[in-house]
CSV table of C-alpha atoms (C1' of nucleotides) in Angstrom, one decimal:
chain,number,residue,atom,x,y,z
P,1,MET,CA,-0.2,0.2,0.0
P,2,ALA,CA,3.1,2.3,0.8
P,3,ARG,CA,3.8,1.7,-2.9
P,4,ALA,CA,0.2,1.8,-4.4
P,5,VAL,CA,-0.7,5.8,-2.7
P,6,LEU,CA,2.3,7.2,-4.2
P,7,GLY,CA,1.0,9.8,-7.0
P,8,ARG,CA,-2.3,9.5,-5.4
P,9,LEU,CA,-4.2,12.7,-4.7
P,10,LEU,CA,-4.7,13.4,-0.8
P,11,VAL,CA,-7.4,16.2,-0.3
P,12,HIS,CA,-9.0,17.7,2.9
P,13,ASP,CA,-11.7,19.9,2.0
P,14,THR,CA,-12.8,22.6,4.9
P,15,PRO,CA,-14.8,25.5,5.4
P,16,ARG,CA,-11.1,27.6,4.9
P,17,GLY,CA,-11.1,25.5,1.2
P,18,ARG,CA,-9.3,23.0,0.1
P,19,VAL,CA,-5.9,21.7,0.6
P,20,SER,CA,-4.4,18.4,-1.7
P,21,GLY,CA,-1.0,17.3,-2.2
P,22,LEU,CA,0.3,14.3,-4.7
P,23,ILE,CA,2.1,11.7,-2.1
P,24,VAL,CA,5.6,11.5,-2.9
P,25,GLU,CA,7.0,9.5,0.3
P,26,ALA,CA,4.9,6.9,2.6
P,27,GLU,CA,6.1,4.2,5.6
P,28,ALA,CA,4.4,1.1,5.8
P,29,TYR,CA,4.0,0.3,9.6
P,30,ARG,CA,2.6,-3.0,10.5
P,31,GLY,CA,1.1,-4.4,13.7
P,32,SER,CA,2.1,-7.0,15.6
P,33,ARG,CA,5.6,-8.3,14.4
P,34,ASP,CA,6.6,-4.5,13.6
P,35,PRO,CA,8.5,-3.6,16.9
P,36,ALA,CA,8.6,0.2,15.3
P,37,SER,CA,4.4,0.1,14.8
P,38,HIS,CA,2.4,2.0,17.6
P,39,ALA,CA,0.4,-1.0,17.4
P,40,PHE,CA,3.3,-3.5,18.5
P,41,ARG,CA,1.9,-3.8,22.0
P,42,GLY,CA,-2.2,-4.1,21.5
P,43,PRO,CA,-4.6,-1.7,21.3
P,44,THR,CA,-4.8,1.2,23.2
P,45,PRO,CA,-7.1,4.4,22.9
P,46,ARG,CA,-4.2,6.5,20.8
P,47,ASN,CA,-3.6,3.7,18.3
P,48,ALA,CA,-7.4,2.4,18.1
P,49,ALA,CA,-8.0,3.4,14.8
P,50,MET,CA,-4.8,1.3,13.3
P,51,PHE,CA,-7.1,-1.6,14.7
P,52,GLY,CA,-10.1,-0.2,12.9
P,53,PRO,CA,-11.5,-0.9,9.4
P,54,PRO,CA,-9.3,-0.1,6.3
P,55,GLY,CA,-9.7,2.9,4.3
P,56,HIS,CA,-9.7,5.1,7.4
P,57,ALA,CA,-6.9,7.9,8.9
P,58,TYR,CA,-5.0,7.1,12.1
P,59,VAL,CA,-3.8,10.9,13.3
P,60,TYR,CA,-1.1,10.8,16.6
P,61,PHE,CA,0.0,13.4,18.2
P,62,THR,CA,3.9,13.2,19.2
P,63,TYR,CA,6.9,15.4,20.4
P,64,GLY,CA,4.2,17.4,22.2
P,65,MET,CA,4.0,19.5,18.9
P,66,HIS,CA,3.4,17.1,15.8
P,67,HIS,CA,0.7,15.6,14.3
P,68,CYS,CA,1.2,12.8,12.2
P,69,LEU,CA,-1.3,11.0,9.3
P,70,ASN,CA,-1.4,7.5,8.7
P,71,LEU,CA,-3.8,5.5,5.9
P,72,VAL,CA,-5.3,2.5,7.7
P,73,THR,CA,-4.2,-0.7,5.3
P,74,GLU,CA,-5.6,-3.3,6.7
P,75,PRO,CA,-8.9,-5.0,7.6
P,76,ARG,CA,-10.3,-5.0,11.0
P,77,GLY,CA,-8.1,-6.2,14.2
P,78,ARG,CA,-5.5,-6.3,11.9
P,79,ALA,CA,-2.9,-3.1,12.7
P,80,SER,CA,-1.3,-1.7,9.8
P,81,ALA,CA,-0.9,1.7,8.1
P,82,VAL,CA,1.0,3.9,6.1
P,83,LEU,CA,2.2,6.8,7.1
P,84,VAL,CA,2.2,9.9,4.8
P,85,ARG,CA,5.4,11.4,4.9
P,86,ALA,CA,5.5,13.9,1.7
P,87,LEU,CA,3.0,16.1,-0.2
P,88,GLU,CA,3.7,17.7,-3.3
P,89,PRO,CA,1.2,20.5,-3.2
P,90,VAL,CA,-1.4,21.0,-5.3
P,91,ASP,CA,-4.6,22.8,-4.4
P,92,GLY,CA,-4.4,25.2,-1.3
P,93,ILE,CA,-1.1,27.0,-1.5
P,94,ARG,CA,-1.7,30.0,0.5
P,95,LEU,CA,-3.2,28.2,2.8
P,96,MET,CA,0.0,25.9,3.5
P,97,ARG,CA,2.4,28.6,3.3
P,98,ARG,CA,-0.1,30.5,5.9
P,99,ARG,CA,0.2,27.4,7.8
P,100,ARG,CA,3.6,26.8,7.9
P,101,GLY,CA,5.2,30.3,7.4
P,102,VAL,CA,7.2,28.7,4.7
P,103,ARG,CA,7.0,30.1,1.5
P,104,GLU,CA,9.3,27.4,-1.0
P,105,GLU,CA,6.5,24.9,-2.1
P,106,ALA,CA,9.0,21.8,-1.8
P,107,TRP,CA,9.4,22.2,2.0
P,108,LEU,CA,5.6,23.1,2.4
P,109,ALA,CA,4.9,19.4,2.8
P,110,ARG,CA,7.8,17.8,3.8
P,111,GLY,CA,8.0,15.1,6.4
P,112,PRO,CA,5.0,13.5,8.0
P,113,GLY,CA,4.8,16.8,10.7
P,114,ASN,CA,4.3,19.5,8.0
P,115,VAL,CA,2.4,17.4,6.2
P,116,ALA,CA,-0.2,17.4,8.8
P,117,ARG,CA,0.4,21.1,9.5
P,118,CYS,CA,-0.7,21.7,5.8
P,119,LEU,CA,-3.4,19.5,5.8
P,120,GLY,CA,-4.3,20.9,9.1
P,121,LEU,CA,-4.8,17.6,10.7
P,122,THR,CA,-5.2,17.2,14.6
P,123,ARG,CA,-6.4,14.5,16.7
P,124,VAL,CA,-9.8,15.3,16.1
P,125,HIS,CA,-9.6,13.7,12.5
P,126,ASP,CA,-7.7,10.6,13.9
P,127,GLY,CA,-10.6,7.8,12.3
P,128,LEU,CA,-12.0,9.5,9.8
P,129,ASP,CA,-13.6,7.3,6.9
P,130,LEU,CA,-11.0,8.3,4.2
P,131,THR,CA,-13.7,7.3,1.4
P,132,ARG,CA,-16.6,9.7,2.5
P,133,GLY,CA,-14.6,13.0,2.9
P,134,PRO,CA,-13.5,15.6,3.6
P,135,LEU,CA,-10.3,14.0,4.3
P,136,TRP,CA,-10.3,11.8,1.5
P,137,LEU,CA,-8.0,10.0,-1.6
P,138,SER,CA,-9.1,10.8,-5.2
P,139,ASP,CA,-9.6,8.3,-7.8
P,140,GLN,CA,-8.0,9.7,-10.2
P,141,PRO,CA,-4.9,7.7,-11.6
P,142,ALA,CA,-1.4,8.0,-9.8
P,143,ARG,CA,0.6,11.0,-11.2
P,144,ARG,CA,4.0,10.1,-10.9
P,145,GLU,CA,5.6,11.8,-13.7
P,146,GLY,CA,7.6,9.0,-14.8
P,147,ARG,CA,9.3,8.7,-11.6
P,148,ARG,CA,10.6,5.4,-10.5
P,149,ILE,CA,9.7,4.0,-6.8
P,150,VAL,CA,12.4,2.7,-4.6
P,151,ARG,CA,12.6,1.7,-1.1
P,152,SER,CA,15.0,2.3,1.5
P,153,GLY,CA,14.7,2.0,5.3
P,154,ARG,CA,12.5,3.8,7.7
P,155,ILE,CA,13.7,6.9,8.8
P,156,GLY,CA,13.6,8.7,12.4
P,157,ILE,CA,13.1,5.7,14.5
P,158,ARG,CA,15.0,3.4,16.4
P,159,LEU,CA,13.8,0.1,16.1
P,160,ALA,CA,13.4,-2.2,12.7
P,161,ARG,CA,14.6,0.5,10.7
P,162,GLU,CA,16.2,-1.6,8.2
P,163,ARG,CA,12.8,-2.9,6.9
P,164,PRO,CA,12.8,-1.3,3.7
P,165,TRP,CA,9.0,-0.2,3.9
P,166,ARG,CA,9.6,3.5,3.2
P,167,CYS,CA,8.8,4.2,-0.6
P,168,PHE,CA,9.1,7.3,-3.0
P,169,LEU,CA,9.5,8.8,-5.9
P,170,VAL,CA,13.2,9.3,-7.1
P,171,GLY,CA,14.0,12.6,-7.5
P,172,HIS,CA,11.1,14.3,-6.4
P,173,PRO,CA,12.1,17.8,-4.8
P,174,CYS,CA,9.2,17.3,-2.0
P,175,VAL,CA,10.6,14.3,-0.6
P,176,SER,CA,12.2,14.1,2.8
P,177,GLY,CA,15.0,12.5,4.2
P,178,PRO,CA,18.7,12.7,5.6
P,179,LYS,CA,20.6,12.8,2.2
P,180,LEU,CA,18.7,16.1,1.4
P,181,ALA,CA,20.5,19.4,2.3
P,182,ARG,CA,18.0,21.9,3.3
P,183,PRO,CA,19.4,25.4,2.2
P,184,GLY,CA,20.6,27.6,4.9
P,185,ALA,CA,21.3,23.8,7.3
P,186,GLY,CA,25.1,24.0,7.2
P,187,GLY,CA,27.6,21.1,7.2
P,188,SER,CA,25.4,17.8,7.7
P,189,ARG,CA,27.0,16.3,4.4
P,190,GLY,CA,29.3,14.2,5.8
P,191,ARG,CA,26.7,12.8,8.7
P,192,ALA,CA,24.1,12.6,5.9
P,193,ALA,CA,26.4,10.3,3.5
P,194,ALA,CA,26.9,8.2,6.5
P,195,ARG,CA,23.5,7.6,7.5
P,196,VAL,CA,22.6,7.4,4.0
P,197,ARG,CA,24.9,4.5,3.6
P,198,GLY,CA,23.4,2.8,7.1
K,1,DG,C1',3.4,8.6,41.6
K,2,DT,C1',7.9,9.8,38.9
K,3,DA,C1',11.5,9.0,35.0
K,4,DT,C1',11.8,8.4,30.1
K,5,DC,C1',11.2,8.5,25.7
K,6,DG,C1',9.3,9.7,20.9
K,7,DA,C1',6.8,7.2,13.4
K,8,DT,C1',9.4,15.3,14.4
K,9,DT,C1',11.0,19.7,13.3
K,10,DA,C1',14.1,24.3,13.3
K,11,DG,C1',17.7,26.2,14.1
K,12,DC,C1',22.9,26.5,15.0
Y,1,DC,C1',24.4,19.2,17.6
Y,2,DT,C1',20.1,20.3,20.7
Y,3,DA,C1',15.5,22.5,22.5
Y,4,DA,C1',10.8,22.7,22.2
Y,5,DT,C1',6.8,20.1,24.7
Y,6,DC,C1',3.2,16.3,26.1
Y,7,DG,C1',1.5,12.0,25.8
Y,8,DA,C1',2.5,7.0,26.3
Y,9,DT,C1',4.9,3.6,28.2
Y,10,DA,C1',7.8,1.9,31.6
Y,11,DC,C1',8.8,0.4,36.0
Y,12,DA,C1',8.9,1.4,41.9
DNA sequence: GTATCGATTAGC
DNA sequence: CTAATCGATACA
């Protein structure tokens, strides 16, 4: 599913307008057999949506300040989800800029915390049915602009990081990751290269 | 009850 | 590299 959602349009319609973007990076998290998954130790109030029906959202709050969006992918009772790590902004770019305080389009929805911020998502949206809106995935065919899909280890976790369940569109400017130098973020070249190698 | 850490980010 | 900042988790 992490591969399958790449190039698909993710939309959030609200009174403030429509914001949307093409998914360009996603990570799979599996339940009971994935130590990195929030569902590894069984159901809790926080991860309940992961155990719910597929096609719903799992939105969690972390580091005391960020929200992250997952798409639940397996039948009720079997926890599994895909973390949306980056979008190519399509609709509502003005609103995204306002929410992020950033001008550059490629930075708006790079990283899972920024994806949720751009889309205006919080725990309120946890459990929403993605087939009914206002948060939904477009039926339009994937727009991958001819880019190849590759996999890598997952980012930002301690356990089971080697599992190749991060998928992204090669070379897409909106993809996150340690190999990308952010303008103004000096001196991370050597360390970043080492991390990519590992 | 307290201590620690996190599917992150921005800034130095 | 670290601060920010708070809910979840582990453990006494």
